[in-house]
mmCIF file of C-alpha atoms in Angstrom:
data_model
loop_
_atom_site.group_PDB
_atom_site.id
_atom_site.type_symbol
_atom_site.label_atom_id
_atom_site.label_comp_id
_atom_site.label_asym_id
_atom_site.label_seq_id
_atom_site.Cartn_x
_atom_site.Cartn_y
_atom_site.Cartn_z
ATOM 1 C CA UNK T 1 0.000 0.000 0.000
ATOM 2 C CA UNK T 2 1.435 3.734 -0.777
ATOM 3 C CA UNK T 3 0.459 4.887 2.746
ATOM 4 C CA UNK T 4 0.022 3.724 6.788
ATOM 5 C CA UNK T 5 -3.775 2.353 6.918
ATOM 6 C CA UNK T 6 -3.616 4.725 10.373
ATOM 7 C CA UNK T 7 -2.662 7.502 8.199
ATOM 8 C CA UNK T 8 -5.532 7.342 5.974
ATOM 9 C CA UNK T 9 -7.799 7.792 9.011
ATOM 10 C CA UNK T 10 -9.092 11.279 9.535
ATOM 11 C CA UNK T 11 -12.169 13.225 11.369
ATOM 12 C CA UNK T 12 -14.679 11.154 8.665
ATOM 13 C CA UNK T 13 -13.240 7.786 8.758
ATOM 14 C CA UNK T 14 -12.513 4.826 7.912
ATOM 15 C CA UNK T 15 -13.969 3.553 10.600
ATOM 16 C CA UNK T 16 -13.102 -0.452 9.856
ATOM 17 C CA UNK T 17 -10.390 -1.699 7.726
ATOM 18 C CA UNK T 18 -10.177 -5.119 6.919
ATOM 19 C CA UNK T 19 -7.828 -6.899 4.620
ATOM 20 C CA UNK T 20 -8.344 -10.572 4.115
ATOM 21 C CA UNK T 21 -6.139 -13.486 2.388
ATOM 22 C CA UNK T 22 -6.354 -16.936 1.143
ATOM 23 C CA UNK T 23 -3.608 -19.513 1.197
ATOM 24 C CA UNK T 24 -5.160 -21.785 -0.978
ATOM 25 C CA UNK T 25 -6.459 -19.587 -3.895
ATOM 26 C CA UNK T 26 -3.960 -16.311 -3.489
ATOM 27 C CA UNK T 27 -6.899 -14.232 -2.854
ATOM 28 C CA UNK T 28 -6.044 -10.982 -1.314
ATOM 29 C CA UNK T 29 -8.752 -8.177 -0.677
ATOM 30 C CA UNK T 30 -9.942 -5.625 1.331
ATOM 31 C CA UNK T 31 -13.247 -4.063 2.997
ATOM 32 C CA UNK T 32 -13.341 0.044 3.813
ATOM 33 C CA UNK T 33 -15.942 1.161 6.093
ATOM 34 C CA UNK T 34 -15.826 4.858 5.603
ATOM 35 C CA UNK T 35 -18.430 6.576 7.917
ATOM 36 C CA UNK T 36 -22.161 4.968 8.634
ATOM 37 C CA UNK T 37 -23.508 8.204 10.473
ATOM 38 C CA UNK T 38 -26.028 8.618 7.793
ATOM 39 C CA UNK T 39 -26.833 4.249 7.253
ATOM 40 C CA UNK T 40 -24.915 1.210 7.135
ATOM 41 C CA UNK T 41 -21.646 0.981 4.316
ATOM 42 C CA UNK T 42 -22.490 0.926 1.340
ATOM 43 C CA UNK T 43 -20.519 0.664 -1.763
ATOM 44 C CA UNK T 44 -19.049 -1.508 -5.168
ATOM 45 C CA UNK T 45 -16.749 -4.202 -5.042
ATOM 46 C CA UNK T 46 -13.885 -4.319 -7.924
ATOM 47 C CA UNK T 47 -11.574 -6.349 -8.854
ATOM 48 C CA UNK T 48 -8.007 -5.431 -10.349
ATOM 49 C CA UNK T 49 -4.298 -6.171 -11.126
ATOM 50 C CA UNK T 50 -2.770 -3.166 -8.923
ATOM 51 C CA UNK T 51 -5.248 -2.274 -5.820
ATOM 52 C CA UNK T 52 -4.374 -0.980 -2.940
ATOM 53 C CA UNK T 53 -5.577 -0.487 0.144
ATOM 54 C CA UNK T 54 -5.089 3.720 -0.490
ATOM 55 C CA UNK T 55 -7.224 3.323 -3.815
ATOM 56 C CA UNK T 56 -10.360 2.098 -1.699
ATOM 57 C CA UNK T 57 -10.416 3.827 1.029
ATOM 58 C CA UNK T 58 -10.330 6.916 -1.221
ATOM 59 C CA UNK T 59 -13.249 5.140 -3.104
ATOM 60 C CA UNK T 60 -14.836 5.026 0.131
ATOM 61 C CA UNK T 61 -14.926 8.201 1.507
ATOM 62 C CA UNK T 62 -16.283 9.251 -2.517
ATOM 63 C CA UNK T 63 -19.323 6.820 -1.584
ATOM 64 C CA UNK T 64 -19.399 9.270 2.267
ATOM 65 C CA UNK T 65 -19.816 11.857 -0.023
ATOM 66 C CA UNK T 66 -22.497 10.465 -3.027
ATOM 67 C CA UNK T 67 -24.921 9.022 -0.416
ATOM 68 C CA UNK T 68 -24.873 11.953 1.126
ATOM 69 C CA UNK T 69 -24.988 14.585 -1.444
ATOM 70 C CA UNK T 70 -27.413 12.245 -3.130
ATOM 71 C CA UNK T 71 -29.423 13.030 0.535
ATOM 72 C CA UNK T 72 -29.941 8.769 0.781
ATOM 73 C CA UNK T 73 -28.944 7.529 3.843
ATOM 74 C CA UNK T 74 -26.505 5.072 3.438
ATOM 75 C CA UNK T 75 -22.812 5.686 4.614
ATOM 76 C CA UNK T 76 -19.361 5.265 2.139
ATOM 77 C CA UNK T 77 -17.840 1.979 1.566
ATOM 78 C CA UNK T 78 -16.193 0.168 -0.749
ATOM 79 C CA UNK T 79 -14.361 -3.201 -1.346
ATOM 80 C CA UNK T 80 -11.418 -4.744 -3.327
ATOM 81 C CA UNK T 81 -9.551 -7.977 -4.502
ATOM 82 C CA UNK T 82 -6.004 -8.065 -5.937
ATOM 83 C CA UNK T 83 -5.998 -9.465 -8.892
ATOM 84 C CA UNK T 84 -6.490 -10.058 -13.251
ATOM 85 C CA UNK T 85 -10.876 -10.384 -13.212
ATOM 86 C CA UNK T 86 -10.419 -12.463 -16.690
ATOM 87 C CA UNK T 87 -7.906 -14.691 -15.184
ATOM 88 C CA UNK T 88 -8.732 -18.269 -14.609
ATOM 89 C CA UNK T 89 -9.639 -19.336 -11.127
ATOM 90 C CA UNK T 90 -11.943 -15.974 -10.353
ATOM 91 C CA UNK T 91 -15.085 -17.790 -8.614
ATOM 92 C CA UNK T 92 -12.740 -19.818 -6.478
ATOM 93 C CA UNK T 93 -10.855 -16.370 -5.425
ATOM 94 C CA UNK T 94 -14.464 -14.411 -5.066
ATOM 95 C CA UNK T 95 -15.983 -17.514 -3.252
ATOM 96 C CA UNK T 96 -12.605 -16.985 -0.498
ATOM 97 C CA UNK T 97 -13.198 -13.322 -0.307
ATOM 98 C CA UNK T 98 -16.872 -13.799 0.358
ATOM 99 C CA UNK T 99 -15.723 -16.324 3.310
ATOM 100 C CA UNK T 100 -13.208 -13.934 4.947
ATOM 101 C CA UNK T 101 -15.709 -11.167 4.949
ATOM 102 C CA UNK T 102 -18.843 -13.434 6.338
ATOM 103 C CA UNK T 103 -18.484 -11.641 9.778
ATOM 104 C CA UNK T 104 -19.099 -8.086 7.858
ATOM 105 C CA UNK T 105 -21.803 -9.220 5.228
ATOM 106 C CA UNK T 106 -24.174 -8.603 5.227
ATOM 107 C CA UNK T 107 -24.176 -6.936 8.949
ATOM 108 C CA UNK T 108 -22.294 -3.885 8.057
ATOM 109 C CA UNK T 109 -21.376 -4.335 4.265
ATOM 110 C CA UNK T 110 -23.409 -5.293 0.916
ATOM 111 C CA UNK T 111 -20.997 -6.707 -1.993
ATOM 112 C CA UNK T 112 -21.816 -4.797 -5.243
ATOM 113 C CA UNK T 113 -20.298 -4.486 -8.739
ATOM 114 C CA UNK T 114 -17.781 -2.441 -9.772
ATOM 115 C CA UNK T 115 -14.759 -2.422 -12.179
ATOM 116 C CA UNK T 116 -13.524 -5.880 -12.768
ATOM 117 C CA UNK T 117 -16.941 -7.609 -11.875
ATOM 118 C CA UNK T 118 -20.345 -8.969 -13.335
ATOM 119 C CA UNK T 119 -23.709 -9.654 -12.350
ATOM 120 C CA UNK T 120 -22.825 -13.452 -12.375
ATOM 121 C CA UNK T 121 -20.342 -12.515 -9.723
ATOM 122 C CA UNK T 122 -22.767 -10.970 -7.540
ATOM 123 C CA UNK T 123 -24.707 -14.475 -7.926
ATOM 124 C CA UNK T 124 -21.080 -16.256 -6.864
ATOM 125 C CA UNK T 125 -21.257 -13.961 -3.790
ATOM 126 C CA UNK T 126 -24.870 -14.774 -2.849
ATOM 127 C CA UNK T 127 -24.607 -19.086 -3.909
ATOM 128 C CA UNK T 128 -21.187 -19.184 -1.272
ATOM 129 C CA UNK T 129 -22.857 -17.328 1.391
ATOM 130 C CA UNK T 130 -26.634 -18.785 1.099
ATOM 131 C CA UNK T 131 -28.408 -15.205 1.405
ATOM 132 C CA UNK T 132 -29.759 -13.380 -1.122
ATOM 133 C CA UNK T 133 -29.088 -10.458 1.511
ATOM 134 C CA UNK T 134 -25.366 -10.084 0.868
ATOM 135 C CA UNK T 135 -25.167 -8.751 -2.606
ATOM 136 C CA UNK T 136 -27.022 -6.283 -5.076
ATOM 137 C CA UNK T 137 -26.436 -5.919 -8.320
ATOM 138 C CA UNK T 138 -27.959 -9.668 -9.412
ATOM 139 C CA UNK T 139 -29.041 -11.284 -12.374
ATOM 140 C CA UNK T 140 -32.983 -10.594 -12.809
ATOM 141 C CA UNK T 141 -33.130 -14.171 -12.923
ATOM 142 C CA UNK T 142 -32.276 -13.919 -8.820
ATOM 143 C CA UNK T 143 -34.706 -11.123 -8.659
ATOM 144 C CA UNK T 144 -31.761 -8.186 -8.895
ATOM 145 C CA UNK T 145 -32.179 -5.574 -10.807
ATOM 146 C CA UNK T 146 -28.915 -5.636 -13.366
ATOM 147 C CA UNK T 147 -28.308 -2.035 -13.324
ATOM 148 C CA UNK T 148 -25.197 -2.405 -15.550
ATOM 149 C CA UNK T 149 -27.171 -3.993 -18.446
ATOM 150 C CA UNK T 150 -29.899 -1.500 -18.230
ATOM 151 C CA UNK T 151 -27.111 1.251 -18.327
ATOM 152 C CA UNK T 152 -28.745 2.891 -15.145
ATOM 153 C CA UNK T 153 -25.694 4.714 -14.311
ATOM 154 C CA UNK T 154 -24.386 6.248 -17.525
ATOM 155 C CA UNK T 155 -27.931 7.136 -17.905
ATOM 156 C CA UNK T 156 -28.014 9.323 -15.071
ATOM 157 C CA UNK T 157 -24.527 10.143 -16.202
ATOM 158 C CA UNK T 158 -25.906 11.817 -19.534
ATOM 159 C CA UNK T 159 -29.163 13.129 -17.561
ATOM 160 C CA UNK T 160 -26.077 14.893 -15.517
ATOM 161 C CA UNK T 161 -24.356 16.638 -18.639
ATOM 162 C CA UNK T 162 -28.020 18.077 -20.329
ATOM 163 C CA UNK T 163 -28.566 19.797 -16.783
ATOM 164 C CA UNK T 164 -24.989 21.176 -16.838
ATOM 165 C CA UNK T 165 -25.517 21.939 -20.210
ATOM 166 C CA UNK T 166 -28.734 24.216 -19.632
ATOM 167 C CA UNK T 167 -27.161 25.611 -16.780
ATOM 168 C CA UNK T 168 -24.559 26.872 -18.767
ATOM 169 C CA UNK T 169 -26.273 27.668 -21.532
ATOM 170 C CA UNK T 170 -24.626 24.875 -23.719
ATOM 171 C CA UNK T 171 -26.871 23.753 -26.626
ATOM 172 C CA UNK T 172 -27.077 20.127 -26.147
ATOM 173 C CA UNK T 173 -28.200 19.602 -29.904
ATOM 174 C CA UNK T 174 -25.339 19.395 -31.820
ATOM 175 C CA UNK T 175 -22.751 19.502 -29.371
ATOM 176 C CA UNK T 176 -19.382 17.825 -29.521
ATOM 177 C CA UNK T 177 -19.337 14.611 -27.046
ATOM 178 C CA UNK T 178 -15.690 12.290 -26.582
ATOM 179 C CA UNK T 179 -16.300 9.160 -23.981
ATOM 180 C CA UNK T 180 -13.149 7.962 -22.414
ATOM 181 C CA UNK T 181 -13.817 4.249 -21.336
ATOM 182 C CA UNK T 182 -16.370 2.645 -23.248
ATOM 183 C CA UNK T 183 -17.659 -0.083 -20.219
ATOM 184 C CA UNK T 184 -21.050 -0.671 -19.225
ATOM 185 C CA UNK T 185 -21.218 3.281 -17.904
ATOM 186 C CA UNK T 186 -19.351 5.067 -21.252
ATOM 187 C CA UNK T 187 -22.023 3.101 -23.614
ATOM 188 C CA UNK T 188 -24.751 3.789 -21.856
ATOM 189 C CA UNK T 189 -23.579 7.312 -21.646
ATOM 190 C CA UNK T 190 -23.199 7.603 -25.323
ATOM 191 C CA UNK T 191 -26.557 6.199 -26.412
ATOM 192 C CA UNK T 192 -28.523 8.274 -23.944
ATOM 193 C CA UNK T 193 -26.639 11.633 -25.439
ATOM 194 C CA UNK T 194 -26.810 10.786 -28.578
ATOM 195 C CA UNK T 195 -30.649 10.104 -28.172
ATOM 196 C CA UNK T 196 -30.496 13.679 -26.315
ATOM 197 C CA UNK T 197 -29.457 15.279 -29.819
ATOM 198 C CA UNK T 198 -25.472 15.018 -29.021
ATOM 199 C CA UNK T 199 -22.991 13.959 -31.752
ATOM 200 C CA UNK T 200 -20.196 11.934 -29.920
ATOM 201 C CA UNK T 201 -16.925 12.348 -31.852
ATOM 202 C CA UNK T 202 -15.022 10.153 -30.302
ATOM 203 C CA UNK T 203 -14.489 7.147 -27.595
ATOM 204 C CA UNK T 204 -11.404 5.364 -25.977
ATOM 205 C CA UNK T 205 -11.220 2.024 -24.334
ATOM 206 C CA UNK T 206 -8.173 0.629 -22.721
ATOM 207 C CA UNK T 207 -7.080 -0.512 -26.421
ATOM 208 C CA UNK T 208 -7.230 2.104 -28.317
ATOM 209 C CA UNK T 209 -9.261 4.915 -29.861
ATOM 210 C CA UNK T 210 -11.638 5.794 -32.825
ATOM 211 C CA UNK T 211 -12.571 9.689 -33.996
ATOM 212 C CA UNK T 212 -14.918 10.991 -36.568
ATOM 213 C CA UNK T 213 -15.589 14.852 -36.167
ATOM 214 C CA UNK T 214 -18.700 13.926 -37.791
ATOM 215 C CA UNK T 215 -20.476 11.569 -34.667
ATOM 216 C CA UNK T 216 -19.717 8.135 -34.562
ATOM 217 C CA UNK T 217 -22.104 5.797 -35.413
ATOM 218 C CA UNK T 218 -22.589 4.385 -31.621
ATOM 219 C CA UNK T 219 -25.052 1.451 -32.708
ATOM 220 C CA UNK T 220 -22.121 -0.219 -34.699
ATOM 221 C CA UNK T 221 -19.574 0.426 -31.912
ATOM 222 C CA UNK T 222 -21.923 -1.295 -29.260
ATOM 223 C CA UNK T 223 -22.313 -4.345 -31.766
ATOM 224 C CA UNK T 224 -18.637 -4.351 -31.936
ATOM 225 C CA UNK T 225 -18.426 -4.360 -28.088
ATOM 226 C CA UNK T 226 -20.658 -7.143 -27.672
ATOM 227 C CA UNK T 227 -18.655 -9.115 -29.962
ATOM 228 C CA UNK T 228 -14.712 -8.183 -29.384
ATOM 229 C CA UNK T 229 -14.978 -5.738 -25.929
ATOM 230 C CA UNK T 230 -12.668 -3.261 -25.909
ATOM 231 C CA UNK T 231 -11.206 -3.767 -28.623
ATOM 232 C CA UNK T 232 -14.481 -2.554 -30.506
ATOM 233 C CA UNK T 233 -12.802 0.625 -31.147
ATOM 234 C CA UNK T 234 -10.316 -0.976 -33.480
ATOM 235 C CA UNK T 235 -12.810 -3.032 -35.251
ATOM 236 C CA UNK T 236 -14.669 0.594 -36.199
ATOM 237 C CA UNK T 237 -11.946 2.473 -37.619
ATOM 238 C CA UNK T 238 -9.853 3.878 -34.355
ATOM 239 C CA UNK T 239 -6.075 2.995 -33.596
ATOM 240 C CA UNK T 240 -3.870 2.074 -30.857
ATOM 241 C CA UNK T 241 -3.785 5.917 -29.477
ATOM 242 C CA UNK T 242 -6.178 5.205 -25.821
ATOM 243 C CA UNK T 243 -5.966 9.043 -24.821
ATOM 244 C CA UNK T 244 -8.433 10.274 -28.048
ATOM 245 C CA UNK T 245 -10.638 10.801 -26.270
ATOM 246 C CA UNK T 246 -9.130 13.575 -23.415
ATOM 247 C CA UNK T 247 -7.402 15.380 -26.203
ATOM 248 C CA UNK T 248 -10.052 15.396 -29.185
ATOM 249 C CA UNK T 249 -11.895 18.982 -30.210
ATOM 250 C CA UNK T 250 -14.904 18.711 -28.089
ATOM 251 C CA UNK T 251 -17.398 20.724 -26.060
ATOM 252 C CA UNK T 252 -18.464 18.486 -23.404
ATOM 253 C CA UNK T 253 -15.512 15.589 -22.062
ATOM 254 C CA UNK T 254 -16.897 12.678 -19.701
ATOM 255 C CA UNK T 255 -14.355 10.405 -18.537
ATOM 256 C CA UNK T 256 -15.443 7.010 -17.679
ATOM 257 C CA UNK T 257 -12.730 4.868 -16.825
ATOM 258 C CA UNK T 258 -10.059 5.105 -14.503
ATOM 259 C CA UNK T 259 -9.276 7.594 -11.618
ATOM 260 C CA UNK T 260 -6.363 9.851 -12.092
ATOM 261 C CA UNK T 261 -6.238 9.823 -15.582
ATOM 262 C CA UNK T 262 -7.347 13.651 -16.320
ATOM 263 C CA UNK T 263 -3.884 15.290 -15.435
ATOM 264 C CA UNK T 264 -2.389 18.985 -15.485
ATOM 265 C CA UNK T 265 -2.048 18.538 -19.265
ATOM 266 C CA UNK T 266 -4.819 17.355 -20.411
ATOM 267 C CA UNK T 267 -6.662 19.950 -18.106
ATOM 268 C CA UNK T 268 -4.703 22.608 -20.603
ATOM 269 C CA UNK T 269 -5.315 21.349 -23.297
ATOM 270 C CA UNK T 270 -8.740 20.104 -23.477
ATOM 271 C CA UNK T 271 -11.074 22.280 -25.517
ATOM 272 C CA UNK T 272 -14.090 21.511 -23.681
ATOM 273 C CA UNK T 273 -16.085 23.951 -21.799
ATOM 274 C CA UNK T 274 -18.298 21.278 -19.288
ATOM 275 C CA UNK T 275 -16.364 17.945 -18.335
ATOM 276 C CA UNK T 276 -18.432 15.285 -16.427
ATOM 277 C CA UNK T 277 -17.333 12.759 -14.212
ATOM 278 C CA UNK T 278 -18.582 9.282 -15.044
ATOM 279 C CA UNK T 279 -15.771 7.524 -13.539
ATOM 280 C CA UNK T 280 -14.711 7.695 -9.769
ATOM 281 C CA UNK T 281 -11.940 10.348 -9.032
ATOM 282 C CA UNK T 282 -10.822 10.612 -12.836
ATOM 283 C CA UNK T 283 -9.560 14.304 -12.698
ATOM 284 C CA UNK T 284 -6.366 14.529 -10.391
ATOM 285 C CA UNK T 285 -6.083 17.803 -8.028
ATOM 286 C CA UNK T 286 -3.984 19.762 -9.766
ATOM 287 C CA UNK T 287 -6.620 19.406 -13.213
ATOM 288 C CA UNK T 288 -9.067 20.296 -11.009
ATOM 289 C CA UNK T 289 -7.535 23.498 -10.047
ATOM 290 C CA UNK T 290 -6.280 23.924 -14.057
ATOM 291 C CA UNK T 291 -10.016 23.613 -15.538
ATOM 292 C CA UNK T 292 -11.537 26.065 -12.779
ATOM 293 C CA UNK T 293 -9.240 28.367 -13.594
ATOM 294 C CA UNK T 294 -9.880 27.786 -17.485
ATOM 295 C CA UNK T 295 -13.625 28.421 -16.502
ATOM 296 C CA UNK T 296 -14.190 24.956 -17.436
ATOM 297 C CA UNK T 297 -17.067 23.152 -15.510
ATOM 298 C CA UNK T 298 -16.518 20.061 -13.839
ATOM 299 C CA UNK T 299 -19.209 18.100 -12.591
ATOM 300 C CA UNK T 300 -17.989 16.041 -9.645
ATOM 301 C CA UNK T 301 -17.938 12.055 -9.675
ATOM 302 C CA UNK T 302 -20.198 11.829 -6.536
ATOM 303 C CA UNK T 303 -22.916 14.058 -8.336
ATOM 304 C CA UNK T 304 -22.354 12.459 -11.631
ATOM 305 C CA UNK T 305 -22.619 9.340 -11.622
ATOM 306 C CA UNK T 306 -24.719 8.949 -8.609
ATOM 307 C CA UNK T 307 -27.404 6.886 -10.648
ATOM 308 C CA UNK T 308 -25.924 4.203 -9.895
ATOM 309 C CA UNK T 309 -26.388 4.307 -5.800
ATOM 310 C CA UNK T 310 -30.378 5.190 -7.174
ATOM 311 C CA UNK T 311 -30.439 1.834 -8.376
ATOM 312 C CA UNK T 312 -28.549 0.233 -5.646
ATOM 313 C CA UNK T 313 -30.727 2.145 -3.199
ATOM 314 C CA UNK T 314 -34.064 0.812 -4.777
ATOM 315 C CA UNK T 315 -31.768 -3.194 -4.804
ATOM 316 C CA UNK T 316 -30.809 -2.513 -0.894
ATOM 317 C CA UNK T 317 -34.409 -2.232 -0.155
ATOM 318 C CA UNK T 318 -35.510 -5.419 -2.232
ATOM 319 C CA UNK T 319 -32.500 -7.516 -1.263
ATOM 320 C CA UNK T 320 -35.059 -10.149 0.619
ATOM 321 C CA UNK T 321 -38.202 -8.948 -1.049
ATOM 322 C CA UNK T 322 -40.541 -11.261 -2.979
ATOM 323 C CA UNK T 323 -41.269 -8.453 -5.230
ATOM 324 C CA UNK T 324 -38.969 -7.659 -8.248
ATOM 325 C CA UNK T 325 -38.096 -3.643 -9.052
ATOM 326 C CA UNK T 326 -39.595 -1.428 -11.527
ATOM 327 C CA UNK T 327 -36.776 -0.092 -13.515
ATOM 328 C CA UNK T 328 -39.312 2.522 -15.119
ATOM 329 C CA UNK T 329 -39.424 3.899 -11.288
ATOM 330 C CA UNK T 330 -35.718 3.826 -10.920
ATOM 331 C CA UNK T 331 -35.375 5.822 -13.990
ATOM 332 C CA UNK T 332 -37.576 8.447 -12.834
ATOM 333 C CA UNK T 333 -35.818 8.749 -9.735
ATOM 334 C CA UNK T 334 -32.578 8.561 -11.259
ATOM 335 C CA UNK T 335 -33.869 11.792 -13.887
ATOM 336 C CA UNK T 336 -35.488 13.811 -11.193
ATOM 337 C CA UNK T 337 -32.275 13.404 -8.567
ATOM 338 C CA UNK T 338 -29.392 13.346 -11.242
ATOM 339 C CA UNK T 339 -30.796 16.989 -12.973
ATOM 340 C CA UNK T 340 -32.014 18.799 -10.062
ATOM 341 C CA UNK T 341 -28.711 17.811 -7.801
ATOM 342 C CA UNK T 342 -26.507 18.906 -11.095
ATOM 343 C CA UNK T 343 -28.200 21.745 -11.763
ATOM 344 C CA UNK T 344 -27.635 22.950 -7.810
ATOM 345 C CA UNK T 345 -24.108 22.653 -7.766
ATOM 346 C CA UNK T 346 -23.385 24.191 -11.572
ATOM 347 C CA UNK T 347 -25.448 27.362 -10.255
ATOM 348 C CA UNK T 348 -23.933 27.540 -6.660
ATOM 349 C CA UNK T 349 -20.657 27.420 -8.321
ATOM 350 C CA UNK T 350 -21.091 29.907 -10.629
ATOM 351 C CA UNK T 351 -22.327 31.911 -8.126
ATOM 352 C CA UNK T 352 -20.393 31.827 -5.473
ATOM 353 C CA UNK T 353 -16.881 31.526 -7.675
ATOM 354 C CA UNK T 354 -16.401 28.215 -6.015
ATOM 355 C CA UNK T 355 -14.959 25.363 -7.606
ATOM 356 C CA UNK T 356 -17.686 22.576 -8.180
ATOM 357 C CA UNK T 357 -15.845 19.670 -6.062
ATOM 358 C CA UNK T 358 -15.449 22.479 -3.338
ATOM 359 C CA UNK T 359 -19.335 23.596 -3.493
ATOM 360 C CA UNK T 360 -20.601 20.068 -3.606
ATOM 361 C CA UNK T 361 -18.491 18.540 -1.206
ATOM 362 C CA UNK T 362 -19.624 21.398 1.027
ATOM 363 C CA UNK T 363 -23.384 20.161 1.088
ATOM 364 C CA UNK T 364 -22.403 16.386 1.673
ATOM 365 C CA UNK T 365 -19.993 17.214 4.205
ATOM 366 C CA UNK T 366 -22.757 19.408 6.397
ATOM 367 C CA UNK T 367 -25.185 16.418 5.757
ATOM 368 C CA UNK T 368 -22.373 14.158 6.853
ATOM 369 C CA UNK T 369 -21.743 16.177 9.808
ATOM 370 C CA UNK T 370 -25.357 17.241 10.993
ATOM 371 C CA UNK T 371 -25.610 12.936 11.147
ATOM 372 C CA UNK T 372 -22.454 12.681 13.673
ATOM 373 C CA UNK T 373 -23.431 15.882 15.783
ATOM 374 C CA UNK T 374 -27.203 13.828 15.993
ATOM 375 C CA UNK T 375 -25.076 10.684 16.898
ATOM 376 C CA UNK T 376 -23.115 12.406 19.400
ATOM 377 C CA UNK T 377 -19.711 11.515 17.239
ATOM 378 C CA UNK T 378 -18.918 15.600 17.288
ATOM 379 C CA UNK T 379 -16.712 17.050 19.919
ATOM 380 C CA UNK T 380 -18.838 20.176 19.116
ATOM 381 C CA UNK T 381 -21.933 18.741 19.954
#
């Protein structure tokens, strides 16, 4: 890990850190409980090469801050395993993580999907510990409601950019669209702004890129994802080059893949005037501080692309329930919360000169904090 665990604990949290191993299938993980003032942890589970312990419990305190600014009362958490997700051997290592963690599951944590992991996973969680309880996220054909297939969260993602957009006086119609990361969250994405009037000009995946100043035809690059996955952008046209899609002529950027990947340069030289988080924590500090400066609009990760805790909210809540979810209802919710929580933090920002991490954070934190103070976790009480 890059840090001390005890020096990633502050005023908020973690509360609980627990890292777990398995002898006989290598499996090494780890669980974050951030802060539950506001509800019990809550949060994805991924699954990749080069985790750390430092890279969830960041993740973590972003879920403190989406639940909250979100105003749903669950608190931050998040989860991790070491290791390749298209590896052979995967169930075995998920089945060992769901054993080390049976003391915290479904108690204080709820396994969900996140990079690196599918809705059969979530099933793999629920078959090894017997309780439909522990995990959301599930095939329908367990009663879940598979958020990723139905694109719930890059749907709220795109709701997210035409609020921005109005708020800023950005015609929607027309306007220039790249997607970095073209996952279950960047497609989505695409196809709702593209439906919305948007001509997306270019997308990235981890293999490469493809452009066309034009719009890209998105129907033939989601075929080509179902059939070759990320390398769908090579089979359309694109090359080798995987950072397109943060340089490209555009007027709205959404990054949807990886945190850290929007850096100083790219914050310089990006053309767009509105960039929206899809992707947890993809715009480092220092790009934050370049684009506000710029005048460029950032709409934070925990606003953005809080569609997806929606949906998990609405699976939380049906976890032992007879009764399947609407996803019509789940949109709805996801519209109405995604455009008027956007639309708040564009407008406070412009108004008060305030970076847009800075005025949304803000608002979660007091919501955050008016939960401890009720709790009697404040020294100010």
């Amino acid at each position: 890990m890059a840090r001390d665990t005890l020096e990633l604990m502050d005023a908020w949290g973690p509360e609980k850190v627990v890292c777990v191993s398995d002898r006989r299938t290598g499996m090494r993980g780890v669980l974050v409980i951030d802060n539950t003032a506001r509800g019990m942890g809550k949060g994805g589970t991924r699954m990749s090469p080069d985790l750390d312990v430092e890279e969830v419990a960041r993740l973590a305190r972003t879920m403190t801050w989406k639940w909250a600014a979100c105003d749903l009362f669950h608190g931050g958490a998040k989860a991790g395993i070491l290791g390749d997700p298209t590896a052979p051997g995967k169930e075995g290592v998920l089945r060992a993580f769901a054993r080390a963690l049976a003391n915290e599951v479904p108690g204080e944590y709820v396994f969900g999907l996140d990079m690196g992991l599918s809705e059969e996973d979530a099933a793999v969680f629920v078959d090894e510990l017997r309780d439909r309880g522990v995990a959301v996220g599930l095939p329908a054909s367990l009663g879940g409601l598979p958020y990723d297939r139905l694109g719930l969260t890059g749907f709220g993602v795109a709701e997210a950019v035409d609020a921005a957009a109005r708020e800023l006086d950005l015609p929607l119609h027309g306007a220039r669209v790249t997607v970095q990361g073209f996952g279950a969250v960047g497609q989505a994405v695409a196809e709702r702004l593209v439906a919305l009037g948007a001509v997306v000009v270019a997308v990235s995946t981890a293999r490469g890129s493809v452009t066309d100043p034009d719009g890209l035809d998105i129907a033939r690059l989601v075929a080509a994802r179902d059939a070759y996955g990320e390398d769908c952008v090579l089979h359309c046209g694109g090359g080798t080059d995987t950072e397109t899609a943060l340089t490209a002529d555009c007027d709205i950027m959404v990054p949807a893949a990886r945190e850290d990947l929007i850096g100083e340069e790219v914050a310089t030289r990006t053309t767009a005037r509105l960039v929206v988080e899809a992707a947890n924590l993809p715009t480092t500090p220092a790009a934050k501080r370049v684009l506000f400066e710029r005048g460029v609009m950032v709409v934070p990760d925990f606003i953005a692309n809080a569609g997806g805790i929606v949906a998990a909210a609405h699976s939380m809540e049906a976890r032992r329930s007879p009764f399947t979810v609407d996803p019509g209802t789940v949109r709805e919710m996801i519209s109405e919360r995604m455009r008027a929580n956007t639309a708040q933090v564009v407008r406070e920002s412009l108004t008060r000169a305030l970076a847009p991490h800075d005025t949304a954070r803000a608002l979660a934190e007091e919501r955050v904090r008016a939960a401890m103070r009720a709790r009697g976790q404040c020294p100010d009480r």
